[in-house]
C-alpha cells in the first residue's frame, strides 16, 4: 500500500479475518487533526493490485469514528462480502472555538456534514468537503479501495456513489425548528444557503444520474415523534424525482433510534449495497 507522509496508524485489531485500523492525520480542510477507522476484509492482500469496494458510514449527532464500527455488528457481514468500511469522525475536535463543547447539537460531535460559512465556524467546520473530497482522496491514495456508498452527500455527488442507505436520518433540516439555531450558527440566516445541505430539498430537484436509496426508521424513535426527522417529507420529495431516485423505505415497529436498531438491520443494508458494489 502507498504510504502517506501525514497518515499515522494509531491501532490495529483483527476482526473476522480482516483488520480494523485507526488512523489520524492533519486535515487541510478542517485545519486540525482528524481520525478515522477503516476495516479491510480478509480478501485484501498486502501489496496486491486488486481493489475492493467500500462503504462509508456517516454517524450522527454525538458520535465519533468508533460508535458504528464497534456497535453495529457490521464487520462479520462485510468480511463475508469482501467489502471495506470507512468510519470517519462527525466533526473537528479541540479547535479552541468558544462554546464548541457546550451543546450536544452544535460544535464537537455535531458537524452536520456542512461547510460552515459564518466567521466563528468556517475555519474548521468544513465536514462536507472533508467527507466528499479530502477523505476519499486519502483513502484511494493509501488503500486498495475501489468504490463507496449518506443521503445529502450522495445526492450532491451521485457519480461518487453507487448506492446510499440511512438509519433514521434527519431528512429536512431546514424545516426542523429544533435545528434552525444550529443551521444558522453554521451557515447564517439566509435559507438559500441551507438547502444545498438538505436532503429533501435536493431530492425534489434531483435530475440524475440514477441513484439507489434504502431508508430504515423505527416507529418508537423519539426524534421521529418530536418531528425532527421528517422522513415523510423526503418520500414526498422523491415523487418529483422518482425517474432518477429508486427509494426503498421501511418502518420497523417497536424500534428506537439506538444502535440496537442498527444492529438488527445492518445485514440488510450491507446486502443492499453489495448488490451494486459487487456488480
GROMACS .gro file of C-alpha atoms in nm:
model
  279
    1UNK     CA    1   0.000   0.000   0.000
    2UNK     CA    2   0.109   0.353  -0.075
    3UNK     CA    3   0.216   0.547   0.233
    4UNK     CA    4   0.106   0.898   0.330
    5UNK     CA    5   0.361   1.131   0.486
    6UNK     CA    6   0.097   1.256   0.728
    7UNK     CA    7  -0.114   0.944   0.781
    8UNK     CA    8  -0.033   0.783   1.119
    9UNK     CA    9  -0.163   0.444   1.226
   10UNK     CA   10  -0.295   0.458   1.583
   11UNK     CA   11  -0.407   0.098   1.629
   12UNK     CA   12  -0.471  -0.232   1.453
   13UNK     CA   13  -0.713  -0.509   1.556
   14UNK     CA   14  -0.801  -0.832   1.379
   15UNK     CA   15  -1.173  -0.897   1.333
   16UNK     CA   16  -1.347  -1.171   1.131
   17UNK     CA   17  -1.025  -1.243   0.949
   18UNK     CA   18  -0.970  -0.884   0.841
   19UNK     CA   19  -0.827  -0.585   1.025
   20UNK     CA   20  -0.968  -0.267   1.177
   21UNK     CA   21  -0.714   0.015   1.155
   22UNK     CA   22  -0.744   0.354   1.325
   23UNK     CA   23  -0.557   0.641   1.161
   24UNK     CA   24  -0.504   1.007   1.235
   25UNK     CA   25  -0.388   1.280   1.001
   26UNK     CA   26  -0.373   1.656   0.970
   27UNK     CA   27  -0.662   1.779   0.757
   28UNK     CA   28  -0.612   2.085   0.540
   29UNK     CA   29  -0.990   2.108   0.507
   30UNK     CA   30  -1.067   2.128   0.879
   31UNK     CA   31  -0.726   2.268   0.982
   32UNK     CA   32  -0.690   2.018   1.264
   33UNK     CA   33  -0.610   1.653   1.330
   34UNK     CA   34  -0.883   1.414   1.218
   35UNK     CA   35  -0.926   1.043   1.287
   36UNK     CA   36  -1.099   0.761   1.103
   37UNK     CA   37  -1.128   0.383   1.113
   38UNK     CA   38  -1.102   0.153   0.817
   39UNK     CA   39  -1.190  -0.217   0.807
   40UNK     CA   40  -1.011  -0.417   0.542
   41UNK     CA   41  -1.169  -0.761   0.487
   42UNK     CA   42  -0.957  -1.077   0.464
   43UNK     CA   43  -0.979  -1.066   0.086
   44UNK     CA   44  -0.740  -0.767   0.090
   45UNK     CA   45  -0.385  -0.884   0.034
   46UNK     CA   46  -0.081  -0.672   0.114
   47UNK     CA   47   0.086  -0.533  -0.199
   48UNK     CA   48  -0.195  -0.665  -0.418
   49UNK     CA   49  -0.322  -0.453  -0.705
   50UNK     CA   50  -0.674  -0.591  -0.658
   51UNK     CA   51  -0.913  -0.331  -0.520
   52UNK     CA   52  -1.220  -0.395  -0.303
   53UNK     CA   53  -1.540  -0.188  -0.285
   54UNK     CA   54  -1.608   0.013   0.030
   55UNK     CA   55  -1.886   0.163   0.236
   56UNK     CA   56  -1.858   0.496   0.415
   57UNK     CA   57  -2.073   0.514   0.732
   58UNK     CA   58  -2.150   0.868   0.848
   59UNK     CA   59  -2.257   0.862   1.212
   60UNK     CA   60  -2.493   1.118   1.361
   61UNK     CA   61  -2.500   1.364   1.648
   62UNK     CA   62  -2.272   1.299   1.949
   63UNK     CA   63  -2.092   1.012   1.773
   64UNK     CA   64  -1.730   0.974   1.674
   65UNK     CA   65  -1.546   0.737   1.441
   66UNK     CA   66  -1.578   0.444   1.684
   67UNK     CA   67  -1.953   0.423   1.752
   68UNK     CA   68  -2.073   0.240   1.446
   69UNK     CA   69  -1.776   0.015   1.385
   70UNK     CA   70  -1.783  -0.116   1.744
   71UNK     CA   71  -2.163  -0.129   1.799
   72UNK     CA   72  -2.338  -0.209   1.471
   73UNK     CA   73  -2.218  -0.566   1.418
   74UNK     CA   74  -2.137  -0.499   1.054
   75UNK     CA   75  -1.790  -0.646   1.023
   76UNK     CA   76  -1.886  -1.012   1.004
   77UNK     CA   77  -2.106  -0.941   0.702
   78UNK     CA   78  -1.851  -0.714   0.537
   79UNK     CA   79  -1.589  -0.984   0.586
   80UNK     CA   80  -1.808  -1.237   0.406
   81UNK     CA   81  -1.881  -0.996   0.120
   82UNK     CA   82  -1.526  -0.869   0.081
   83UNK     CA   83  -1.629  -0.506   0.132
   84UNK     CA   84  -1.425  -0.248   0.323
   85UNK     CA   85  -1.573   0.003   0.571
   86UNK     CA   86  -1.462   0.359   0.650
   87UNK     CA   87  -1.599   0.534   0.958
   88UNK     CA   88  -1.488   0.899   0.989
   89UNK     CA   89  -1.545   1.128   1.285
   90UNK     CA   90  -1.853   1.351   1.284
   91UNK     CA   91  -1.679   1.683   1.342
   92UNK     CA   92  -1.347   1.853   1.409
   93UNK     CA   93  -1.238   1.838   1.771
   94UNK     CA   94  -1.027   2.051   2.005
   95UNK     CA   95  -1.019   2.355   1.781
   96UNK     CA   96  -1.048   2.606   2.064
   97UNK     CA   97  -1.370   2.762   1.935
   98UNK     CA   98  -1.565   2.927   2.220
   99UNK     CA   99  -1.869   2.713   2.302
  100UNK     CA  100  -1.774   2.418   2.081
  101UNK     CA  101  -1.819   2.175   2.371
  102UNK     CA  102  -2.123   2.338   2.531
  103UNK     CA  103  -2.407   2.169   2.342
  104UNK     CA  104  -2.479   1.823   2.204
  105UNK     CA  105  -2.622   1.962   1.879
  106UNK     CA  106  -2.360   2.226   1.795
  107UNK     CA  107  -1.984   2.204   1.773
  108UNK     CA  108  -1.798   1.893   1.885
  109UNK     CA  109  -1.973   1.580   1.762
  110UNK     CA  110  -2.222   1.783   1.561
  111UNK     CA  111  -2.056   1.889   1.238
  112UNK     CA  112  -2.374   1.811   1.038
  113UNK     CA  113  -2.153   1.746   0.731
  114UNK     CA  114  -2.177   2.109   0.619
  115UNK     CA  115  -1.913   2.362   0.519
  116UNK     CA  116  -1.972   2.643   0.769
  117UNK     CA  117  -1.972   2.996   0.631
  118UNK     CA  118  -2.006   3.203   0.948
  119UNK     CA  119  -1.682   3.355   1.082
  120UNK     CA  120  -1.688   3.159   1.408
  121UNK     CA  121  -1.701   2.814   1.247
  122UNK     CA  122  -1.574   2.842   0.890
  123UNK     CA  123  -1.204   2.782   0.959
  124UNK     CA  124  -1.253   2.432   1.097
  125UNK     CA  125  -1.610   2.309   1.043
  126UNK     CA  126  -1.589   2.201   0.680
  127UNK     CA  127  -1.708   1.845   0.712
  128UNK     CA  128  -1.884   1.840   0.376
  129UNK     CA  129  -1.560   1.900   0.189
  130UNK     CA  130  -1.371   1.667   0.421
  131UNK     CA  131  -1.612   1.377   0.364
  132UNK     CA  132  -1.678   1.433  -0.005
  133UNK     CA  133  -1.326   1.522  -0.119
  134UNK     CA  134  -1.031   1.510   0.120
  135UNK     CA  135  -1.101   1.182   0.299
  136UNK     CA  136  -1.185   0.985  -0.019
  137UNK     CA  137  -0.864   1.115  -0.173
  138UNK     CA  138  -0.664   0.994   0.127
  139UNK     CA  139  -0.837   0.655   0.121
  140UNK     CA  140  -0.785   0.598  -0.250
  141UNK     CA  141  -0.418   0.700  -0.229
  142UNK     CA  142  -0.333   0.472   0.062
  143UNK     CA  143  -0.564   0.171   0.049
  144UNK     CA  144  -0.684  -0.073  -0.220
  145UNK     CA  145  -1.033   0.078  -0.234
  146UNK     CA  146  -1.242   0.089  -0.549
  147UNK     CA  147  -1.597   0.220  -0.460
  148UNK     CA  148  -1.812   0.359  -0.175
  149UNK     CA  149  -2.159   0.435  -0.053
  150UNK     CA  150  -2.544   0.940   0.325
  151UNK     CA  151  -2.828   1.092   0.154
  152UNK     CA  152  -2.736   1.458   0.121
  153UNK     CA  153  -2.376   1.397   0.014
  154UNK     CA  154  -2.480   1.124  -0.228
  155UNK     CA  155  -2.741   1.347  -0.393
  156UNK     CA  156  -2.482   1.620  -0.438
  157UNK     CA  157  -2.215   1.379  -0.561
  158UNK     CA  158  -2.403   1.096  -0.733
  159UNK     CA  159  -2.117   0.991  -0.958
  160UNK     CA  160  -1.909   0.908  -0.648
  161UNK     CA  161  -2.160   0.663  -0.501
  162UNK     CA  162  -2.339   0.359  -0.640
  163UNK     CA  163  -2.586   0.340  -0.350
  164UNK     CA  164  -2.677   0.509  -0.023
  165UNK     CA  165  -2.868   0.397   0.283
  166UNK     CA  166  -2.966   0.554   0.613
  167UNK     CA  167  -3.096   0.465   0.956
  168UNK     CA  168  -3.341   0.730   1.081
  169UNK     CA  169  -3.177   1.028   0.908
  170UNK     CA  170  -3.268   1.393   0.957
  171UNK     CA  171  -3.436   1.439   0.621
  172UNK     CA  172  -3.546   1.803   0.617
  173UNK     CA  173  -3.322   2.008   0.848
  174UNK     CA  174  -3.415   2.346   0.703
  175UNK     CA  175  -3.775   2.283   0.814
  176UNK     CA  176  -3.693   2.138   1.155
  177UNK     CA  177  -3.747   2.403   1.428
  178UNK     CA  178  -3.515   2.227   1.673
  179UNK     CA  179  -3.225   2.259   1.428
  180UNK     CA  180  -3.273   2.612   1.294
  181UNK     CA  181  -3.045   2.771   1.555
  182UNK     CA  182  -2.771   2.521   1.471
  183UNK     CA  183  -2.805   2.573   1.097
  184UNK     CA  184  -2.799   2.949   1.142
  185UNK     CA  185  -2.485   2.922   1.355
  186UNK     CA  186  -2.302   2.735   1.079
  187UNK     CA  187  -2.447   2.886   0.763
  188UNK     CA  188  -2.605   3.220   0.853
  189UNK     CA  189  -2.971   3.326   0.832
  190UNK     CA  190  -3.021   3.304   0.455
  191UNK     CA  191  -3.233   2.994   0.383
  192UNK     CA  192  -3.098   2.979   0.029
  193UNK     CA  193  -2.767   2.875   0.184
  194UNK     CA  194  -2.934   2.594   0.379
  195UNK     CA  195  -3.099   2.398   0.102
  196UNK     CA  196  -2.779   2.258  -0.051
  197UNK     CA  197  -2.731   2.060   0.273
  198UNK     CA  198  -3.096   1.947   0.290
  199UNK     CA  199  -3.179   1.601   0.154
  200UNK     CA  200  -3.546   1.678   0.096
  201UNK     CA  201  -3.476   1.997  -0.099
  202UNK     CA  202  -3.207   1.822  -0.302
  203UNK     CA  203  -3.431   1.526  -0.380
  204UNK     CA  204  -3.717   1.744  -0.501
  205UNK     CA  205  -3.495   1.887  -0.776
  206UNK     CA  206  -3.273   1.588  -0.848
  207UNK     CA  207  -3.214   1.520  -1.218
  208UNK     CA  208  -2.986   1.219  -1.216
  209UNK     CA  209  -2.786   1.011  -1.270
  210UNK     CA  210  -2.992   0.732  -1.116
  211UNK     CA  211  -2.927   0.657  -0.750
  212UNK     CA  212  -3.047   0.378  -0.521
  213UNK     CA  213  -3.151   0.461  -0.163
  214UNK     CA  214  -3.262   0.243   0.130
  215UNK     CA  215  -3.401   0.423   0.436
  216UNK     CA  216  -3.500   0.249   0.762
  217UNK     CA  217  -3.692   0.401   1.050
  218UNK     CA  218  -3.800   0.273   1.393
  219UNK     CA  219  -4.158   0.351   1.489
  220UNK     CA  220  -4.064   0.426   1.852
  221UNK     CA  221  -3.786   0.670   1.766
  222UNK     CA  222  -3.817   0.972   1.998
  223UNK     CA  223  -3.675   1.201   1.727
  224UNK     CA  224  -3.944   1.082   1.488
  225UNK     CA  225  -4.212   1.160   1.745
  226UNK     CA  226  -4.066   1.507   1.806
  227UNK     CA  227  -4.084   1.593   1.433
  228UNK     CA  228  -3.707   1.615   1.396
  229UNK     CA  229  -3.655   1.356   1.121
  230UNK     CA  230  -3.937   1.417   0.868
  231UNK     CA  231  -3.895   1.101   0.656
  232UNK     CA  232  -4.240   1.170   0.507
  233UNK     CA  233  -4.107   1.497   0.362
  234UNK     CA  234  -3.828   1.309   0.188
  235UNK     CA  235  -4.062   1.044   0.049
  236UNK     CA  236  -4.287   1.318  -0.092
  237UNK     CA  237  -3.989   1.499  -0.246
  238UNK     CA  238  -3.870   1.183  -0.418
  239UNK     CA  239  -4.201   1.171  -0.602
  240UNK     CA  240  -4.075   1.469  -0.805
  241UNK     CA  241  -3.760   1.279  -0.900
  242UNK     CA  242  -3.869   0.915  -0.895
  243UNK     CA  243  -3.742   0.872  -1.250
  244UNK     CA  244  -3.391   0.911  -1.109
  245UNK     CA  245  -3.421   0.802  -0.743
  246UNK     CA  246  -3.503   0.443  -0.657
  247UNK     CA  247  -3.614   0.472  -0.293
  248UNK     CA  248  -3.696   0.187  -0.059
  249UNK     CA  249  -3.835   0.288   0.281
  250UNK     CA  250  -3.920   0.066   0.578
  251UNK     CA  251  -4.072   0.137   0.920
  252UNK     CA  252  -3.991  -0.118   1.189
  253UNK     CA  253  -4.246  -0.138   1.475
  254UNK     CA  254  -4.106  -0.105   1.825
  255UNK     CA  255  -3.752   0.006   1.734
  256UNK     CA  256  -3.598   0.330   1.861
  257UNK     CA  257  -3.305   0.550   1.749
  258UNK     CA  258  -3.018   0.349   1.900
  259UNK     CA  259  -2.757   0.102   1.786
  260UNK     CA  260  -2.972  -0.199   1.880
  261UNK     CA  261  -3.194  -0.083   1.593
  262UNK     CA  262  -2.895  -0.057   1.361
  263UNK     CA  263  -2.762  -0.398   1.468
  264UNK     CA  264  -3.096  -0.553   1.385
  265UNK     CA  265  -3.096  -0.444   1.022
  266UNK     CA  266  -2.733  -0.377   0.931
  267UNK     CA  267  -2.711  -0.701   0.734
  268UNK     CA  268  -2.999  -0.584   0.513
  269UNK     CA  269  -2.809  -0.263   0.438
  270UNK     CA  270  -2.487  -0.445   0.356
  271UNK     CA  271  -2.679  -0.684   0.129
  272UNK     CA  272  -2.840  -0.381  -0.037
  273UNK     CA  273  -2.506  -0.211  -0.104
  274UNK     CA  274  -2.338  -0.530  -0.217
  275UNK     CA  275  -2.594  -0.562  -0.494
  276UNK     CA  276  -2.446  -0.251  -0.652
  277UNK     CA  277  -2.086  -0.260  -0.528
  278UNK     CA  278  -2.015  -0.614  -0.637
  279UNK     CA  279  -2.157  -0.590  -0.988
   0.00000   0.00000   0.00000
